[in-house]
PDB file of C-alpha atoms in Angstrom:
ATOM      1  CA  MET A   1     145.492 191.374  77.819  1.00  0.00           C
ATOM      2  CA  GLY A   2     147.136 188.090  76.805  1.00  0.00           C
ATOM      3  CA  ALA A   3     145.569 185.340  74.703  1.00  0.00           C
ATOM      4  CA  ASP A   4     144.694 183.214  77.764  1.00  0.00           C
ATOM      5  CA  GLU A   5     143.019 186.125  79.559  1.00  0.00           C
ATOM      6  CA  ALA A   6     141.079 187.072  76.409  1.00  0.00           C
ATOM      7  CA  MET A   7     139.774 183.521  76.017  1.00  0.00           C
ATOM      8  CA  GLU A   8     138.858 183.306  79.731  1.00  0.00           C
ATOM      9  CA  SER A   9     136.985 186.617  79.491  1.00  0.00           C
ATOM     10  CA  GLU A  10     135.186 185.631  76.285  1.00  0.00           C
ATOM     11  CA  LEU A  11     134.058 182.281  77.706  1.00  0.00           C
ATOM     12  CA  GLY A  12     132.893 183.829  80.982  1.00  0.00           C
ATOM     13  CA  LEU A  13     134.489 181.072  83.035  1.00  0.00           C
ATOM     14  CA  GLY A  14     135.647 183.231  85.939  1.00  0.00           C
ATOM     15  CA  GLU A  15     137.503 181.149  88.538  1.00  0.00           C
ATOM     16  CA  LEU A  16     136.814 177.952  86.595  1.00  0.00           C
ATOM     17  CA  ALA A  17     139.233 179.150  83.914  1.00  0.00           C
ATOM     18  CA  GLY A  18     142.075 178.387  86.327  1.00  0.00           C
ATOM     19  CA  LEU A  19     140.931 174.811  86.937  1.00  0.00           C
ATOM     20  CA  THR A  20     142.951 171.803  85.827  1.00  0.00           C
ATOM     21  CA  VAL A  21     142.354 168.118  86.390  1.00  0.00           C
ATOM     22  CA  ALA A  22     145.283 166.111  87.670  1.00  0.00           C
ATOM     23  CA  ASN A  23     146.739 163.684  85.166  1.00  0.00           C
ATOM     24  CA  GLU A  24     148.931 161.162  86.906  1.00  0.00           C
ATOM     25  CA  ALA A  25     151.026 160.688  83.760  1.00  0.00           C
ATOM     26  CA  ASP A  26     152.061 164.354  83.691  1.00  0.00           C
ATOM     27  CA  SER A  27     154.137 166.294  86.153  1.00  0.00           C
ATOM     28  CA  LEU A  28     152.703 169.698  86.912  1.00  0.00           C
ATOM     29  CA  ILE A  29     155.720 171.929  86.369  1.00  0.00           C
ATOM     30  CA  GLY A  30     155.030 175.415  85.147  1.00  0.00           C
ATOM     31  CA  ASN A  31     155.474 179.141  85.447  1.00  0.00           C
ATOM     32  CA  ASN A  32     154.006 181.476  88.076  1.00  0.00           C
ATOM     33  CA  LYS A  33     150.588 181.552  86.383  1.00  0.00           C
ATOM     34  CA  ASP A  34     150.357 177.761  86.724  1.00  0.00           C
ATOM     35  CA  ALA A  35     150.999 178.123  90.454  1.00  0.00           C
ATOM     36  CA  MET A  36     147.669 179.980  90.703  1.00  0.00           C
ATOM     37  CA  ARG A  37     145.762 177.138  89.058  1.00  0.00           C
ATOM     38  CA  LYS A  38     143.567 174.886  91.154  1.00  0.00           C
ATOM     39  CA  THR A  39     143.920 171.168  90.583  1.00  0.00           C
ATOM     40  CA  TRP A  40     141.123 168.667  91.023  1.00  0.00           C
ATOM     41  CA  ASN A  41     141.962 165.040  91.590  1.00  0.00           C
ATOM     42  CA  PRO A  42     139.304 162.646  90.298  1.00  0.00           C
ATOM     43  CA  LYS A  43     137.433 160.903  93.097  1.00  0.00           C
ATOM     44  CA  PHE A  44     135.416 158.488  90.925  1.00  0.00           C
ATOM     45  CA  THR A  45     135.822 157.067  87.427  1.00  0.00           C
ATOM     46  CA  LEU A  46     132.661 155.978  85.632  1.00  0.00           C
ATOM     47  CA  ARG A  47     133.359 153.357  82.969  1.00  0.00           C
ATOM     48  CA  SER A  48     130.777 151.573  80.874  1.00  0.00           C
ATOM     49  CA  HIS A  49     129.326 153.853  78.208  1.00  0.00           C
ATOM     50  CA  PHE A  50     130.497 153.063  74.680  1.00  0.00           C
ATOM     51  CA  ASP A  51     130.318 156.701  73.555  1.00  0.00           C
ATOM     52  CA  GLY A  52     130.410 160.200  75.022  1.00  0.00           C
ATOM     53  CA  ILE A  53     128.293 161.329  77.959  1.00  0.00           C
ATOM     54  CA  ARG A  54     126.051 164.280  77.040  1.00  0.00           C
ATOM     55  CA  ALA A  55     124.342 164.959  80.383  1.00  0.00           C
ATOM     56  CA  LEU A  56     124.059 163.824  83.981  1.00  0.00           C
ATOM     57  CA  THR A  57     121.779 164.404  86.940  1.00  0.00           C
ATOM     58  CA  PHE A  58     122.158 163.700  90.637  1.00  0.00           C
ATOM     59  CA  HIS A  59     119.564 162.032  92.857  1.00  0.00           C
ATOM     60  CA  PRO A  60     118.211 164.578  95.378  1.00  0.00           C
ATOM     61  CA  VAL A  61     118.776 162.306  98.411  1.00  0.00           C
ATOM     62  CA  GLU A  62     120.826 159.207  97.563  1.00  0.00           C
ATOM     63  CA  PRO A  63     124.512 159.157  96.462  1.00  0.00           C
ATOM     64  CA  VAL A  64     123.358 158.228  92.963  1.00  0.00           C
ATOM     65  CA  LEU A  65     123.635 159.817  89.540  1.00  0.00           C
ATOM     66  CA  VAL A  66     122.259 159.072  86.075  1.00  0.00           C
ATOM     67  CA  THR A  67     124.255 159.709  82.894  1.00  0.00           C
ATOM     68  CA  ALA A  68     122.915 160.167  79.351  1.00  0.00           C
ATOM     69  CA  SER A  69     125.080 159.012  76.460  1.00  0.00           C
ATOM     70  CA  GLU A  70     125.465 159.060  72.718  1.00  0.00           C
ATOM     71  CA  ASP A  71     125.445 155.230  72.911  1.00  0.00           C
ATOM     72  CA  HIS A  72     121.583 155.441  73.146  1.00  0.00           C
ATOM     73  CA  THR A  73     121.512 154.533  76.869  1.00  0.00           C
ATOM     74  CA  LEU A  74     121.286 156.058  80.303  1.00  0.00           C
ATOM     75  CA  LYS A  75     123.146 154.499  83.204  1.00  0.00           C
ATOM     76  CA  MET A  76     122.520 154.783  86.925  1.00  0.00           C
ATOM     77  CA  TRP A  77     125.533 154.789  89.252  1.00  0.00           C
ATOM     78  CA  ASN A  78     125.638 154.286  93.031  1.00  0.00           C
ATOM     79  CA  LEU A  79     128.686 156.186  94.293  1.00  0.00           C
ATOM     80  CA  GLN A  80     128.777 154.044  97.442  1.00  0.00           C
ATOM     81  CA  LYS A  81     129.456 150.907  95.392  1.00  0.00           C
ATOM     82  CA  THR A  82     133.057 151.446  94.335  1.00  0.00           C
ATOM     83  CA  ALA A  83     136.201 149.442  93.643  1.00  0.00           C
ATOM     84  CA  PRO A  84     139.813 150.645  93.610  1.00  0.00           C
ATOM     85  CA  ALA A  85     141.000 151.497  90.096  1.00  0.00           C
ATOM     86  CA  LYS A  86     143.949 149.531  88.760  1.00  0.00           C
ATOM     87  CA  LYS A  87     146.123 152.438  87.612  1.00  0.00           C
ATOM     88  CA  SER A  88     144.656 155.421  89.426  1.00  0.00           C
ATOM     89  CA  THR A  89     144.004 156.852  92.862  1.00  0.00           C
ATOM     90  CA  SER A  90     140.321 157.341  91.983  1.00  0.00           C
ATOM     91  CA  LEU A  91     137.662 154.705  92.586  1.00  0.00           C
ATOM     92  CA  ASP A  92     135.944 152.867  89.732  1.00  0.00           C
ATOM     93  CA  VAL A  93     132.162 152.846  89.759  1.00  0.00           C
ATOM     94  CA  GLU A  94     130.183 150.340  87.717  1.00  0.00           C
ATOM     95  CA  PRO A  95     126.611 151.138  86.674  1.00  0.00           C
ATOM     96  CA  ILE A  96     123.846 149.516  88.696  1.00  0.00           C
ATOM     97  CA  TYR A  97     121.204 149.889  85.974  1.00  0.00           C
ATOM     98  CA  THR A  98     121.067 150.631  82.240  1.00  0.00           C
ATOM     99  CA  PHE A  99     117.990 152.328  80.787  1.00  0.00           C
ATOM    100  CA  ARG A 100     117.215 151.414  77.155  1.00  0.00           C
ATOM    101  CA  ALA A 101     114.480 152.906  74.949  1.00  0.00           C
ATOM    102  CA  HIS A 102     115.968 155.745  72.896  1.00  0.00           C
ATOM    103  CA  ARG A 103     116.615 155.128  69.199  1.00  0.00           C
ATOM    104  CA  GLY A 104     119.507 157.570  69.058  1.00  0.00           C
ATOM    105  CA  ALA A 105     121.887 159.549  71.236  1.00  0.00           C
ATOM    106  CA  VAL A 106     120.491 160.660  74.598  1.00  0.00           C
ATOM    107  CA  LEU A 107     121.150 164.384  75.027  1.00  0.00           C
ATOM    108  CA  SER A 108     119.451 165.336  78.286  1.00  0.00           C
ATOM    109  CA  VAL A 109     118.350 163.872  81.602  1.00  0.00           C
ATOM    110  CA  VAL A 110     116.602 165.331  84.648  1.00  0.00           C
ATOM    111  CA  MET A 111     115.315 163.815  87.888  1.00  0.00           C
ATOM    112  CA  SER A 112     112.135 164.689  89.789  1.00  0.00           C
ATOM    113  CA  THR A 113     112.544 166.343  93.178  1.00  0.00           C
ATOM    114  CA  SER A 114     111.485 163.121  94.920  1.00  0.00           C
ATOM    115  CA  GLY A 115     114.024 161.083  92.947  1.00  0.00           C
ATOM    116  CA  GLU A 116     111.351 158.522  92.097  1.00  0.00           C
ATOM    117  CA  GLN A 117     111.313 159.353  88.374  1.00  0.00           C
ATOM    118  CA  CYS A 118     113.750 160.610  85.801  1.00  0.00           C
ATOM    119  CA  PHE A 119     113.165 161.875  82.284  1.00  0.00           C
ATOM    120  CA  SER A 120     115.454 161.734  79.259  1.00  0.00           C
ATOM    121  CA  GLY A 121     115.404 163.408  75.860  1.00  0.00           C
ATOM    122  CA  GLY A 122     117.290 162.506  72.726  1.00  0.00           C
ATOM    123  CA  VAL A 123     117.940 162.977  69.040  1.00  0.00           C
ATOM    124  CA  ASP A 124     115.008 160.654  68.310  1.00  0.00           C
ATOM    125  CA  GLY A 125     112.688 163.506  69.390  1.00  0.00           C
ATOM    126  CA  THR A 126     111.237 161.546  72.316  1.00  0.00           C
ATOM    127  CA  ILE A 127     111.169 162.125  76.042  1.00  0.00           C
ATOM    128  CA  GLN A 128     111.270 158.872  77.985  1.00  0.00           C
ATOM    129  CA  CYS A 129     109.750 158.753  81.484  1.00  0.00           C
ATOM    130  CA  TRP A 130     111.443 156.310  83.873  1.00  0.00           C
ATOM    131  CA  ASN A 131     110.883 154.907  87.344  1.00  0.00           C
ATOM    132  CA  THR A 132     114.137 155.189  89.267  1.00  0.00           C
ATOM    133  CA  PRO A 133     115.348 151.785  90.511  1.00  0.00           C
ATOM    134  CA  ASN A 134     116.344 151.198  94.119  1.00  0.00           C
ATOM    135  CA  PRO A 135     119.986 152.327  94.585  1.00  0.00           C
ATOM    136  CA  ASN A 136     120.779 148.913  96.086  1.00  0.00           C
ATOM    137  CA  ILE A 137     119.563 146.962  93.051  1.00  0.00           C
ATOM    138  CA  ASP A 138     121.787 144.079  91.972  1.00  0.00           C
ATOM    139  CA  PRO A 139     123.439 145.186  88.707  1.00  0.00           C
ATOM    140  CA  TYR A 140     123.306 141.585  87.472  1.00  0.00           C
ATOM    141  CA  ASP A 141     119.523 141.270  87.773  1.00  0.00           C
ATOM    142  CA  SER A 142     117.704 140.860  84.476  1.00  0.00           C
ATOM    143  CA  TYR A 143     116.515 143.952  82.622  1.00  0.00           C
ATOM    144  CA  ASP A 144     113.252 145.274  84.074  1.00  0.00           C
ATOM    145  CA  ALA A 145     111.126 146.799  81.306  1.00  0.00           C
ATOM    146  CA  SER A 146     108.672 148.195  83.883  1.00  0.00           C
ATOM    147  CA  MET A 147     111.215 150.915  84.695  1.00  0.00           C
ATOM    148  CA  LEU A 148     110.051 152.647  81.497  1.00  0.00           C
ATOM    149  CA  ARG A 149     106.857 154.501  82.483  1.00  0.00           C
ATOM    150  CA  GLY A 150     106.106 155.907  79.071  1.00  0.00           C
ATOM    151  CA  GLU A 151     107.187 157.939  76.092  1.00  0.00           C
ATOM    152  CA  LEU A 152     106.290 161.510  75.190  1.00  0.00           C
ATOM    153  CA  CYS A 153     106.378 161.910  71.413  1.00  0.00           C
ATOM    154  CA  GLY A 154     105.442 164.626  69.021  1.00  0.00           C
ATOM    155  CA  HIS A 155     108.661 166.562  68.738  1.00  0.00           C
ATOM    156  CA  THR A 156     110.080 166.725  65.258  1.00  0.00           C
ATOM    157  CA  ASP A 157     113.658 167.371  66.311  1.00  0.00           C
ATOM    158  CA  SER A 158     116.158 166.601  69.069  1.00  0.00           C
ATOM    159  CA  VAL A 159     115.376 167.309  72.721  1.00  0.00           C
ATOM    160  CA  TRP A 160     118.489 169.162  73.879  1.00  0.00           C
ATOM    161  CA  GLY A 161     117.566 170.019  77.435  1.00  0.00           C
ATOM    162  CA  LEU A 162     115.091 169.230  80.198  1.00  0.00           C
ATOM    163  CA  VAL A 163     114.443 171.128  83.429  1.00  0.00           C
ATOM    164  CA  TYR A 164     112.091 169.878  86.127  1.00  0.00           C
ATOM    165  CA  SER A 165     110.344 172.556  88.204  1.00  0.00           C
ATOM    166  CA  SER A 166     109.552 171.295  91.695  1.00  0.00           C
ATOM    167  CA  ALA A 167     107.389 174.342  92.436  1.00  0.00           C
ATOM    168  CA  HIS A 168     105.044 173.625  89.533  1.00  0.00           C
ATOM    169  CA  GLN A 169     105.619 169.868  89.079  1.00  0.00           C
ATOM    170  CA  GLN A 170     106.290 170.611  85.400  1.00  0.00           C
ATOM    171  CA  MET A 171     109.039 169.876  82.955  1.00  0.00           C
ATOM    172  CA  PHE A 172     110.509 172.441  80.584  1.00  0.00           C
ATOM    173  CA  ILE A 173     111.846 171.183  77.263  1.00  0.00           C
ATOM    174  CA  LEU A 174     114.586 172.820  75.187  1.00  0.00           C
ATOM    175  CA  MET A 175     114.611 171.857  71.524  1.00  0.00           C
ATOM    176  CA  ARG A 176     115.254 173.335  68.103  1.00  0.00           C
ATOM    177  CA  ARG A 177     112.559 173.872  65.549  1.00  0.00           C
ATOM    178  CA  ARG A 178     113.501 175.114  62.081  1.00  0.00           C
ATOM    179  CA  GLY A 179     117.003 175.859  63.351  1.00  0.00           C
ATOM    180  CA  ARG A 180     115.813 178.088  66.205  1.00  0.00           C
ATOM    181  CA  PRO A 181     115.989 177.214  69.911  1.00  0.00           C
ATOM    182  CA  ARG A 182     112.564 176.792  71.479  1.00  0.00           C
ATOM    183  CA  CYS A 183     111.339 176.110  75.007  1.00  0.00           C
ATOM    184  CA  GLU A 184     108.058 174.304  75.735  1.00  0.00           C
ATOM    185  CA  VAL A 185     106.226 173.354  78.917  1.00  0.00           C
TER     186      VAL A 185
END
């Protein structure tokens, strides 16, 4: 077993281990193993966060997604509102709304099954509850503070993951307490 196969096996990536993303600056010339790789060409480019994206969630009905970033914000993107990119074959998408309330990096985001609310968790130990704006909102409208429905506090450490259960209308929270992962309902 070669080094690549050992790493693929250890990571448990399966078919995803053979995935590459097309880079227009590079030519894809390689050996026979590279011929077996699948190449994805980017369809959309999301630009606007000032730091890395930690999580994203898709709207259950609309062509919309929400991203959570280390820049302390969440951004909502309508994938039907695109513009051709200047130096790429993908389409640029600008955010239609920016959610602001976290006092640190936002690590997780989940949307309700109706798509009417989303929830975000961050390093500040809070879970913010949001109303989801209309996907056709004008991105240049003034900030609407009523989108923030409330804040769930009480955690003493970062909220690393959120899962919304449609069957039980409950949210599951993944966090660390005293260095150990913990899940709460």
